[in-house]
Structures are given as C-alpha cells and as structure tokens.
C-alpha cells in the first residue's frame, strides 16, 4: 500500500500544532508523505508561525545529527524521504476581527522559547527564502545539493492556498488528505480560487468546533471555528449537495458554481473527541527527563515550551494541578487519524453524516457549531417554507459532515504515550 499523502494546514503557535507536525514527519517512509505544510494566522501573527516552523526544522536537523553521532537511528523517515514545501498563507480572517491568544501561548506562540532558549533558535537569515517580492520558487528545480537551500524543507514564495492547489492538481484525485488544524482561511481561499481542484482532495480532516461540550474561547465557540467563522462555514458548505444553502450571508469571496462534480468529504474532530486525548504532566516529566539527560536537542526544545504550557494550564483551569495536569492533544489526534485511518476503531458519530453549520453573524455565538435537535420529518422541498427557515429539513440542502466520535486510543494519557514513543523511539 502506498504511503498516505497529507497536507498539513496549521497555525504553529501552539504546542499541539508543533507536536502534530512532528508526529507526521517522524512517521515511517511507507506510512506518510507530507508534500506541503501551509501556514495560517492563528493565536499569533503568521510570520511568527513561520519562525516557529523554521525553528522546528532546525531542531530536527540537530536531533538527527545527535542521533547519528550517538549511534542511534535517525528517525524522521517520512521527512528524509520527502522534505515538505513550506508556504506562508493567510495573515487575517476573511471578514472578522483577528483574535490573538498570546496570553496562553506566549508572544512567540511557544511560551517565549526564542528568548529563553536562543541557542535553539536559528538565525533569521532564512527569511528571504519566503519573500514573495522575489521570483516564485519552482519546486521542481530545487536541488538538495544547493547549499543555500535548507535540507529538511523547501521554502515557497507562493501563497499557501496556491501551493495547496498545486499539490492537489499534481496528484491523482482522492490521494491527498488535507489535515487542517488551524483557522480554515487557506482552505476557503483555495476552494474559492478553484473549487474543482480543491475537491480532488480525498478528504479534509478538521480540528475545530464543539458540538456537545462548552467552547474554549466563548461558551459555544472553539478557537479555530471562532477565529475565521466565515472560512469554516464556506468549507463546510462544500459537503452539501447544495452549497448555496449553507454559505454565509455576507462574504467577500465569490459563491461556488451552481454545479460541482462532487461533495467534499469532511471529517470533523471537535473538542468532544479531542478533549479525550491527553498528555499527562507526570508521564511527560518522567518520560522526557532521561532524554534530556542523554542530550537530545529535540527533548530540550519540547521540554522548554511544555513547562510553560503546564504552568499556564494550572493558572487558567480548575483541577489542572501538579503531575495530574493534562494537556489536550487536539491537533495530533487529527494527524494520527490521517496516518492510521484504515484502523476500524476510528468511528464517526452514529448520526453521521450530520448537518453541522458554523454560525458567522451572532453576537455571542460566532463560530458555534449549530445542529438541528428538533425531532421533525425531513422533506424533499426545494424552497424554504415558513416552518423550515434555512433548509434544515430538506434532504436536498444542508451540510454532510462526518463528526468523529471514537479512536483506537482514548482515555487518560494513552494517546500522549503513543505520541512520545513515535517521536523518540
């Protein structure tokens, strides 16, 4: 079976974003290829996201060298087999005001690691590699022997949504999965630019929203859905047999064509499932310390920003104290699904595919995942009726979202243990 191809669209200013990327790149060569890492704004500015990703690759290079020098397997086979293109994407949401979260993640998104551990951060000589004012990078002409080119990634000067369409266009339909673990702005831009090429994706795996749990930025809003609710609503609409029925009422991007070749397959990982996949502080401490003692650069880097994260959890959340504190691994769960999607223990909700829509205009409900909890008969009506505003009951309208509800690894810190073993063993 050929390796699964995944695009990771991310706002790597959070610890779980970085861990998600590391999980993919540390996979076996026969498991995964990552042709593209596309960056979007998130909890901090997109240029800071880029700095964090470049720092991550810097650490990976140091880690692989350290492992070679100490007679250990290099690891990161997927990365060595195919260094991913890295492209910078959206700086702002499509319409709403940008929301930052440096109160939790630090000003650099990784707990201030660039200031506290400068020896783990590369110089900024790499910035020109992503300068869009220069000629666009021809990915096919980049040579590994070129000393000016990074060895572990390919920098792109093109916008992320254009690179996303390039990868989808260059591969056979239904062979590339997009794993979106940040605001969906890049995906919305790509689907607006060329919806048919975007629909070549095998599926889109989204970390976002919450259905039956409280939100994490408002009582009903999860960060990614809240950060660009219009983008989320547009991407969700592509799952509908009639995308016009669920598009946001106001938008600066054009509507989709009236006829599309297929509906998007979207697998949603809301807080309902991601909150059940954690990394326990006590387990992390006992597991990372021997690796720190042995001199692993990757262990030192991860430990530095994890210390900040666990301290912040103690301040903000009731019950997250001492070694019992648990960090939810929202984004790595989505990458883990993309790697192991053939495992029959991954289960959607019994009601899937569900008509889940994202609220875009509510004063208190922006980013809310709205579902119809009324017990009413569906109809085959083409037009809205006085008793069905919004086409909620029509079989010919509404979204069709696969909400994931069970995984092969759940409960306690089980998934956290899997994650650390994949990164280091």
Tab-separated table of C-alpha atoms in Angstrom:
chain	number	residue	atom	x	y	z
A	1	UNK	CA	0.000	0.000	0.000
A	2	UNK	CA	1.491	3.399	-0.956
A	3	UNK	CA	2.220	5.974	1.727
A	4	UNK	CA	-0.647	8.284	2.590
A	5	UNK	CA	-0.167	11.840	1.336
A	6	UNK	CA	-1.199	14.613	3.693
A	7	UNK	CA	-1.115	18.383	3.529
A	8	UNK	CA	-0.881	19.942	6.984
A	9	UNK	CA	-2.532	23.362	7.200
A	10	UNK	CA	-1.591	24.812	10.538
A	11	UNK	CA	-1.023	27.798	12.804
A	12	UNK	CA	2.082	26.515	14.616
A	13	UNK	CA	1.958	28.897	17.522
A	14	UNK	CA	0.585	26.275	19.817
A	15	UNK	CA	2.266	23.330	21.380
A	16	UNK	CA	-0.153	20.784	19.931
A	17	UNK	CA	0.348	22.159	16.390
A	18	UNK	CA	4.091	21.575	16.635
A	19	UNK	CA	3.561	18.117	18.119
A	20	UNK	CA	1.144	17.304	15.280
A	21	UNK	CA	3.713	18.235	12.629
A	22	UNK	CA	6.446	16.303	14.435
A	23	UNK	CA	4.154	13.270	14.602
A	24	UNK	CA	3.700	13.311	10.826
A	25	UNK	CA	7.358	13.921	9.976
A	26	UNK	CA	8.568	11.203	12.352
A	27	UNK	CA	6.391	8.567	10.655
A	28	UNK	CA	7.842	5.730	8.634
A	29	UNK	CA	8.522	6.357	4.959
A	30	UNK	CA	5.943	3.774	3.930
A	31	UNK	CA	3.285	5.343	6.183
A	32	UNK	CA	3.152	9.014	5.211
A	33	UNK	CA	4.347	11.650	2.789
A	34	UNK	CA	3.929	15.326	3.685
A	35	UNK	CA	4.270	17.281	0.430
A	36	UNK	CA	3.153	20.585	1.967
A	37	UNK	CA	2.948	22.421	5.270
A	38	UNK	CA	0.797	25.507	4.730
A	39	UNK	CA	0.754	28.212	7.383
A	40	UNK	CA	-2.080	30.438	8.504
A	41	UNK	CA	-2.523	33.073	11.191
A	42	UNK	CA	-3.810	31.717	14.475
A	43	UNK	CA	-3.152	32.664	18.042
A	44	UNK	CA	-0.359	34.997	16.848
A	45	UNK	CA	0.762	36.536	13.548
A	46	UNK	CA	1.556	34.253	10.620
A	47	UNK	CA	5.185	35.432	10.405
A	48	UNK	CA	5.688	34.188	13.961
A	49	UNK	CA	4.143	30.897	12.865
A	50	UNK	CA	6.785	30.709	10.143
A	51	UNK	CA	9.582	31.371	12.609
A	52	UNK	CA	8.338	28.523	14.793
A	53	UNK	CA	8.232	26.086	11.879
A	54	UNK	CA	11.721	27.033	10.710
A	55	UNK	CA	12.918	26.591	14.304
A	56	UNK	CA	11.296	23.166	14.388
A	57	UNK	CA	13.204	22.075	11.276
A	58	UNK	CA	16.398	23.495	12.796
A	59	UNK	CA	15.851	21.329	15.869
A	60	UNK	CA	15.038	18.251	13.789
A	61	UNK	CA	18.322	18.638	11.899
A	62	UNK	CA	20.222	18.932	15.187
A	63	UNK	CA	18.342	15.942	16.614
A	64	UNK	CA	19.122	13.727	13.614
A	65	UNK	CA	22.800	14.719	13.771
A	66	UNK	CA	22.888	13.998	17.521
A	67	UNK	CA	21.312	10.595	16.964
A	68	UNK	CA	23.844	9.728	14.256
A	69	UNK	CA	26.748	10.762	16.465
A	70	UNK	CA	25.402	8.593	19.287
A	71	UNK	CA	24.773	5.522	17.184
A	72	UNK	CA	21.000	5.859	17.244
A	73	UNK	CA	18.566	5.558	14.325
A	74	UNK	CA	17.997	8.992	12.783
A	75	UNK	CA	14.226	8.679	12.771
A	76	UNK	CA	12.039	11.119	10.813
A	77	UNK	CA	11.958	8.763	7.848
A	78	UNK	CA	8.962	10.494	6.255
A	79	UNK	CA	10.833	13.804	6.360
A	80	UNK	CA	14.054	12.380	4.955
A	81	UNK	CA	12.170	10.698	2.122
A	82	UNK	CA	10.324	13.859	1.105
A	83	UNK	CA	11.188	17.259	2.629
A	84	UNK	CA	7.908	19.219	2.608
A	85	UNK	CA	7.273	22.517	0.916
A	86	UNK	CA	6.568	25.244	3.490
A	87	UNK	CA	4.300	28.073	2.330
A	88	UNK	CA	3.034	31.158	4.151
A	89	UNK	CA	-0.692	31.774	3.940
A	90	UNK	CA	-3.427	33.975	5.342
A	91	UNK	CA	-2.464	36.836	7.632
A	92	UNK	CA	-6.038	37.707	8.635
A	93	UNK	CA	-9.504	36.126	8.688
A	94	UNK	CA	-11.752	36.677	5.683
A	95	UNK	CA	-14.028	39.188	7.383
A	96	UNK	CA	-13.990	39.230	11.174
A	97	UNK	CA	-11.505	40.821	13.548
A	98	UNK	CA	-8.409	38.760	14.286
A	99	UNK	CA	-8.191	37.240	17.743
A	100	UNK	CA	-4.813	36.526	19.303
A	101	UNK	CA	-4.067	34.277	22.274
A	102	UNK	CA	-0.572	35.180	23.413
A	103	UNK	CA	-1.898	35.230	26.984
A	104	UNK	CA	-1.792	31.417	26.848
A	105	UNK	CA	0.922	30.537	24.344
A	106	UNK	CA	3.355	33.412	24.880
A	107	UNK	CA	4.154	36.183	22.418
A	108	UNK	CA	6.035	33.845	20.112
A	109	UNK	CA	3.399	31.126	20.425
A	110	UNK	CA	5.762	28.679	22.139
A	111	UNK	CA	5.980	30.082	25.635
A	112	UNK	CA	8.724	32.592	24.867
A	113	UNK	CA	11.184	29.874	23.867
A	114	UNK	CA	13.065	32.059	21.365
A	115	UNK	CA	14.036	34.447	24.172
A	116	UNK	CA	14.579	31.886	26.922
A	117	UNK	CA	16.486	29.369	24.749
A	118	UNK	CA	18.157	31.398	21.949
A	119	UNK	CA	20.623	28.585	21.250
A	120	UNK	CA	17.681	26.513	19.973
A	121	UNK	CA	16.544	29.182	17.517
A	122	UNK	CA	18.172	29.628	14.084
A	123	UNK	CA	19.356	32.999	12.842
A	124	UNK	CA	16.896	34.969	10.719
A	125	UNK	CA	18.953	34.605	7.535
A	126	UNK	CA	16.219	32.281	6.225
A	127	UNK	CA	13.540	34.990	5.910
A	128	UNK	CA	14.440	35.961	2.336
A	129	UNK	CA	13.648	32.416	1.231
A	130	UNK	CA	9.941	33.186	1.696
A	131	UNK	CA	9.988	36.749	0.341
A	132	UNK	CA	7.124	36.982	-2.187
A	133	UNK	CA	8.694	40.044	-3.850
A	134	UNK	CA	11.292	37.719	-5.395
A	135	UNK	CA	10.509	35.290	-8.189
A	136	UNK	CA	8.268	32.413	-7.181
A	137	UNK	CA	10.033	29.210	-6.251
A	138	UNK	CA	9.969	26.471	-8.867
A	139	UNK	CA	9.587	23.466	-6.598
A	140	UNK	CA	10.742	21.082	-9.329
A	141	UNK	CA	14.120	22.794	-9.724
A	142	UNK	CA	15.173	22.885	-6.074
A	143	UNK	CA	18.289	20.753	-5.608
A	144	UNK	CA	19.313	19.219	-2.334
A	145	UNK	CA	22.943	19.927	-3.211
A	146	UNK	CA	22.299	23.686	-3.252
A	147	UNK	CA	23.956	24.924	-0.072
A	148	UNK	CA	21.609	27.903	0.147
A	149	UNK	CA	18.567	25.618	0.338
A	150	UNK	CA	17.517	24.070	3.665
A	151	UNK	CA	17.938	20.309	3.758
A	152	UNK	CA	14.747	19.447	5.604
A	153	UNK	CA	12.165	21.656	3.887
A	154	UNK	CA	11.564	23.534	0.642
A	155	UNK	CA	10.660	27.228	1.132
A	156	UNK	CA	7.997	28.639	-1.167
A	157	UNK	CA	7.414	32.239	-2.154
A	158	UNK	CA	3.888	31.494	-3.347
A	159	UNK	CA	0.794	31.886	-1.125
A	160	UNK	CA	-0.185	28.777	0.778
A	161	UNK	CA	-3.563	28.360	-0.911
A	162	UNK	CA	-1.874	28.334	-4.338
A	163	UNK	CA	0.600	25.694	-3.191
A	164	UNK	CA	-2.318	23.665	-1.843
A	165	UNK	CA	-3.987	23.718	-5.256
A	166	UNK	CA	-0.661	22.840	-6.923
A	167	UNK	CA	-0.238	19.705	-4.798
A	168	UNK	CA	-3.847	18.633	-5.372
A	169	UNK	CA	-3.517	19.246	-9.107
A	170	UNK	CA	-0.248	17.315	-9.438
A	171	UNK	CA	-1.586	14.222	-7.668
A	172	UNK	CA	-4.362	11.862	-8.678
A	173	UNK	CA	-7.830	12.665	-7.313
A	174	UNK	CA	-8.647	11.158	-3.918
A	175	UNK	CA	-4.999	10.556	-2.981
A	176	UNK	CA	-4.210	13.634	-0.854
A	177	UNK	CA	-5.753	14.326	2.547
A	178	UNK	CA	-5.767	17.866	3.939
A	179	UNK	CA	-5.343	17.985	7.708
A	180	UNK	CA	-6.461	21.437	8.842
A	181	UNK	CA	-5.595	22.191	12.463
A	182	UNK	CA	-5.885	25.997	12.397
A	183	UNK	CA	-8.416	28.528	11.124
A	184	UNK	CA	-9.714	27.426	7.714
A	185	UNK	CA	-8.804	30.606	5.827
A	186	UNK	CA	-6.284	28.987	3.464
A	187	UNK	CA	-8.764	26.263	2.584
A	188	UNK	CA	-11.503	28.815	1.931
A	189	UNK	CA	-9.198	30.798	-0.366
A	190	UNK	CA	-8.142	27.673	-2.267
A	191	UNK	CA	-11.705	26.426	-2.722
A	192	UNK	CA	-12.850	29.858	-3.899
A	193	UNK	CA	-9.997	30.127	-6.403
A	194	UNK	CA	-10.517	26.680	-7.957
A	195	UNK	CA	-13.273	24.599	-6.319
A	196	UNK	CA	-12.904	21.626	-8.664
A	197	UNK	CA	-9.178	21.254	-7.993
A	198	UNK	CA	-9.849	21.616	-4.268
A	199	UNK	CA	-12.414	18.810	-4.486
A	200	UNK	CA	-9.664	16.473	-5.755
A	201	UNK	CA	-8.770	16.049	-2.048
A	202	UNK	CA	-9.522	12.587	-0.678
A	203	UNK	CA	-10.909	14.218	2.452
A	204	UNK	CA	-10.421	17.226	4.676
A	205	UNK	CA	-9.734	16.469	8.336
A	206	UNK	CA	-10.641	19.455	10.505
A	207	UNK	CA	-9.790	20.110	14.127
A	208	UNK	CA	-12.451	22.612	15.057
A	209	UNK	CA	-15.727	23.389	16.708
A	210	UNK	CA	-17.575	21.779	19.569
A	211	UNK	CA	-20.979	20.138	19.476
A	212	UNK	CA	-21.882	18.882	22.946
A	213	UNK	CA	-19.122	20.468	25.056
A	214	UNK	CA	-18.518	24.131	26.004
A	215	UNK	CA	-16.225	26.177	23.782
A	216	UNK	CA	-12.704	27.229	24.722
A	217	UNK	CA	-12.859	30.917	23.710
A	218	UNK	CA	-16.580	31.593	24.259
A	219	UNK	CA	-19.269	29.447	25.906
A	220	UNK	CA	-20.051	27.903	22.497
A	221	UNK	CA	-17.022	28.753	20.333
A	222	UNK	CA	-13.853	26.710	19.782
A	223	UNK	CA	-10.851	28.791	18.695
A	224	UNK	CA	-10.356	27.618	15.102
A	225	UNK	CA	-14.024	27.969	14.200
A	226	UNK	CA	-14.248	31.293	16.023
A	227	UNK	CA	-11.048	32.731	14.520
A	228	UNK	CA	-12.493	32.631	10.994
A	229	UNK	CA	-16.101	31.504	11.175
A	230	UNK	CA	-16.804	32.631	7.591
A	231	UNK	CA	-13.975	30.471	6.244
A	232	UNK	CA	-15.181	27.494	8.281
A	233	UNK	CA	-18.755	27.961	7.042
A	234	UNK	CA	-17.561	28.108	3.420
A	235	UNK	CA	-15.521	24.905	3.690
A	236	UNK	CA	-18.350	23.087	5.484
A	237	UNK	CA	-20.726	24.197	2.707
A	238	UNK	CA	-18.794	22.127	0.173
A	239	UNK	CA	-20.126	18.984	1.907
A	240	UNK	CA	-23.649	19.960	0.904
A	241	UNK	CA	-25.496	18.770	-2.219
A	242	UNK	CA	-26.475	22.450	-2.496
A	243	UNK	CA	-23.583	24.578	-1.137
A	244	UNK	CA	-25.574	27.782	-1.624
A	245	UNK	CA	-27.966	26.616	1.104
A	246	UNK	CA	-25.379	26.987	3.869
A	247	UNK	CA	-22.990	29.689	2.638
A	248	UNK	CA	-22.579	32.699	4.963
A	249	UNK	CA	-24.969	35.581	4.217
A	250	UNK	CA	-22.120	38.072	3.732
A	251	UNK	CA	-18.754	37.255	2.191
A	252	UNK	CA	-16.077	38.874	0.074
A	253	UNK	CA	-15.260	35.649	-1.764
A	254	UNK	CA	-17.426	34.561	-4.708
A	255	UNK	CA	-20.137	31.942	-4.370
A	256	UNK	CA	-19.400	28.451	-5.603
A	257	UNK	CA	-20.543	27.429	-9.105
A	258	UNK	CA	-24.124	26.095	-9.153
A	259	UNK	CA	-22.894	22.659	-10.244
A	260	UNK	CA	-19.867	20.918	-8.738
A	261	UNK	CA	-18.556	17.481	-9.667
A	262	UNK	CA	-18.761	16.076	-6.137
A	263	UNK	CA	-19.296	16.885	-2.482
A	264	UNK	CA	-16.372	17.345	-0.118
A	265	UNK	CA	-15.717	14.603	2.428
A	266	UNK	CA	-15.035	16.426	5.697
A	267	UNK	CA	-14.169	14.641	8.930
A	268	UNK	CA	-14.634	16.907	11.914
A	269	UNK	CA	-12.662	16.429	15.122
A	270	UNK	CA	-14.399	18.770	17.576
A	271	UNK	CA	-13.465	19.294	21.208
A	272	UNK	CA	-15.887	16.470	22.020
A	273	UNK	CA	-13.321	13.900	20.866
A	274	UNK	CA	-10.008	15.770	21.085
A	275	UNK	CA	-10.506	16.510	24.808
A	276	UNK	CA	-10.309	12.771	25.417
A	277	UNK	CA	-6.747	12.550	24.077
A	278	UNK	CA	-4.257	13.968	26.552
A	279	UNK	CA	-0.678	14.124	27.734
A	280	UNK	CA	-0.272	13.800	31.484
A	281	UNK	CA	2.294	16.094	33.107
A	282	UNK	CA	3.670	13.377	35.371
A	283	UNK	CA	4.100	10.967	32.493
A	284	UNK	CA	5.704	13.651	30.366
A	285	UNK	CA	8.136	14.588	33.131
A	286	UNK	CA	9.246	11.002	33.774
A	287	UNK	CA	9.473	10.217	30.065
A	288	UNK	CA	11.343	13.322	28.918
A	289	UNK	CA	13.921	13.500	31.729
A	290	UNK	CA	16.070	10.536	30.591
A	291	UNK	CA	16.118	12.017	27.090
A	292	UNK	CA	17.188	15.382	28.494
A	293	UNK	CA	19.927	13.695	30.484
A	294	UNK	CA	21.181	11.971	27.342
A	295	UNK	CA	21.454	15.307	25.497
A	296	UNK	CA	18.622	15.120	22.961
A	297	UNK	CA	18.113	18.575	21.336
A	298	UNK	CA	14.501	17.685	20.499
A	299	UNK	CA	13.785	16.733	24.096
A	300	UNK	CA	15.313	20.003	25.331
A	301	UNK	CA	13.212	22.028	22.869
A	302	UNK	CA	9.924	20.269	23.621
A	303	UNK	CA	10.528	20.344	27.373
A	304	UNK	CA	11.181	24.094	27.270
A	305	UNK	CA	7.794	25.028	25.859
A	306	UNK	CA	5.888	22.268	27.664
A	307	UNK	CA	6.972	23.635	31.042
A	308	UNK	CA	5.370	26.977	30.143
A	309	UNK	CA	2.217	25.253	28.910
A	310	UNK	CA	1.633	23.191	32.024
A	311	UNK	CA	2.199	26.234	34.249
A	312	UNK	CA	-0.373	28.185	32.237
A	313	UNK	CA	-2.843	25.308	32.498
A	314	UNK	CA	-2.551	25.478	36.282
A	315	UNK	CA	-3.362	29.190	36.261
A	316	UNK	CA	-6.317	29.071	33.877
A	317	UNK	CA	-8.085	25.765	34.514
A	318	UNK	CA	-9.533	24.289	37.689
A	319	UNK	CA	-8.139	20.869	38.568
A	320	UNK	CA	-5.006	21.040	36.399
A	321	UNK	CA	-2.525	20.849	39.275
A	322	UNK	CA	0.864	19.198	39.630
A	323	UNK	CA	1.553	15.910	37.898
A	324	UNK	CA	-2.188	15.342	37.383
A	325	UNK	CA	-2.419	18.243	34.912
A	326	UNK	CA	-3.287	17.108	31.405
A	327	UNK	CA	-2.726	18.834	28.076
A	328	UNK	CA	-5.312	18.053	25.422
A	329	UNK	CA	-3.637	16.969	22.184
A	330	UNK	CA	-6.257	18.394	19.829
A	331	UNK	CA	-4.176	18.648	16.655
A	332	UNK	CA	-2.041	15.499	16.930
A	333	UNK	CA	-5.242	13.431	17.056
A	334	UNK	CA	-6.106	14.634	13.550
A	335	UNK	CA	-2.665	13.739	12.183
A	336	UNK	CA	-2.858	10.377	13.934
A	337	UNK	CA	-6.154	9.751	12.143
A	338	UNK	CA	-4.577	10.634	8.782
A	339	UNK	CA	-1.771	8.144	9.446
A	340	UNK	CA	-3.975	5.314	10.774
A	341	UNK	CA	-7.329	5.981	9.054
A	342	UNK	CA	-7.525	2.337	7.945
A	343	UNK	CA	-7.930	1.268	11.579
A	344	UNK	CA	-11.551	0.216	12.063
A	345	UNK	CA	-11.581	1.629	15.599
A	346	UNK	CA	-11.959	5.142	14.205
A	347	UNK	CA	-15.705	5.749	14.364
A	348	UNK	CA	-17.920	8.691	13.365
A	349	UNK	CA	-20.973	9.589	15.409
A	350	UNK	CA	-23.976	7.307	14.777
A	351	UNK	CA	-25.809	10.266	13.220
A	352	UNK	CA	-23.069	10.991	10.668
A	353	UNK	CA	-23.050	12.489	8.160
A	354	UNK	CA	-24.598	15.354	10.116
A	355	UNK	CA	-25.876	18.757	9.071
A	356	UNK	CA	-23.415	20.827	11.105
A	357	UNK	CA	-23.214	24.522	10.272
A	358	UNK	CA	-20.956	27.289	11.599
A	359	UNK	CA	-22.563	30.479	12.902
A	360	UNK	CA	-20.942	33.601	11.416
A	361	UNK	CA	-23.044	36.600	12.463
A	362	UNK	CA	-24.224	36.014	16.032
A	363	UNK	CA	-23.120	38.499	18.673
A	364	UNK	CA	-22.449	35.780	21.253
A	365	UNK	CA	-22.407	32.684	19.038
A	366	UNK	CA	-19.745	33.343	16.400
A	367	UNK	CA	-18.043	30.079	15.489
A	368	UNK	CA	-20.725	27.941	17.124
A	369	UNK	CA	-21.405	24.559	15.533
A	370	UNK	CA	-25.167	24.542	15.064
A	371	UNK	CA	-27.103	21.285	14.781
A	372	UNK	CA	-30.850	20.731	14.500
A	373	UNK	CA	-32.001	18.941	17.641
A	374	UNK	CA	-35.704	19.056	16.694
A	375	UNK	CA	-37.407	15.746	16.084
A	376	UNK	CA	-39.042	16.522	12.750
A	377	UNK	CA	-39.607	14.711	9.474
A	378	UNK	CA	-37.348	15.604	6.560
A	379	UNK	CA	-38.789	16.750	3.240
A	380	UNK	CA	-37.819	16.840	-0.423
A	381	UNK	CA	-38.702	20.524	-0.733
A	382	UNK	CA	-36.578	22.766	-2.955
A	383	UNK	CA	-37.780	26.022	-1.407
A	384	UNK	CA	-37.780	27.326	2.139
A	385	UNK	CA	-41.083	27.024	3.947
A	386	UNK	CA	-42.448	29.074	6.875
A	387	UNK	CA	-41.764	26.081	9.118
A	388	UNK	CA	-38.254	25.437	7.829
A	389	UNK	CA	-36.132	28.573	7.695
A	390	UNK	CA	-32.641	27.696	6.476
A	391	UNK	CA	-33.479	24.418	4.700
A	392	UNK	CA	-32.801	22.417	7.843
A	393	UNK	CA	-35.354	19.751	6.976
A	394	UNK	CA	-34.652	19.451	3.250
A	395	UNK	CA	-32.828	16.347	2.040
A	396	UNK	CA	-31.550	18.427	-0.880
A	397	UNK	CA	-29.799	21.022	1.296
A	398	UNK	CA	-27.688	21.292	4.419
A	399	UNK	CA	-24.156	20.092	5.154
A	400	UNK	CA	-22.972	16.489	5.369
A	401	UNK	CA	-20.195	16.363	7.976
A	402	UNK	CA	-18.636	13.197	9.379
A	403	UNK	CA	-18.196	14.026	13.073
A	404	UNK	CA	-15.595	11.680	14.538
A	405	UNK	CA	-16.539	10.190	17.873
A	406	UNK	CA	-14.155	7.322	18.711
A	407	UNK	CA	-10.499	6.475	18.141
A	408	UNK	CA	-8.171	3.493	18.630
A	409	UNK	CA	-6.508	5.250	21.570
A	410	UNK	CA	-8.597	7.037	24.161
A	411	UNK	CA	-8.672	7.748	27.856
A	412	UNK	CA	-6.138	9.173	30.289
A	413	UNK	CA	-2.719	9.732	28.803
A	414	UNK	CA	-2.799	6.773	26.414
A	415	UNK	CA	-2.501	8.913	23.318
A	416	UNK	CA	0.213	11.060	24.900
A	417	UNK	CA	2.248	7.913	25.424
A	418	UNK	CA	1.786	6.917	21.787
A	419	UNK	CA	2.874	10.374	20.661
A	420	UNK	CA	6.102	10.466	22.666
A	421	UNK	CA	7.050	6.954	21.603
A	422	UNK	CA	6.606	7.917	17.939
A	423	UNK	CA	8.801	10.999	18.349
A	424	UNK	CA	11.663	9.452	20.268
A	425	UNK	CA	11.699	5.656	19.939
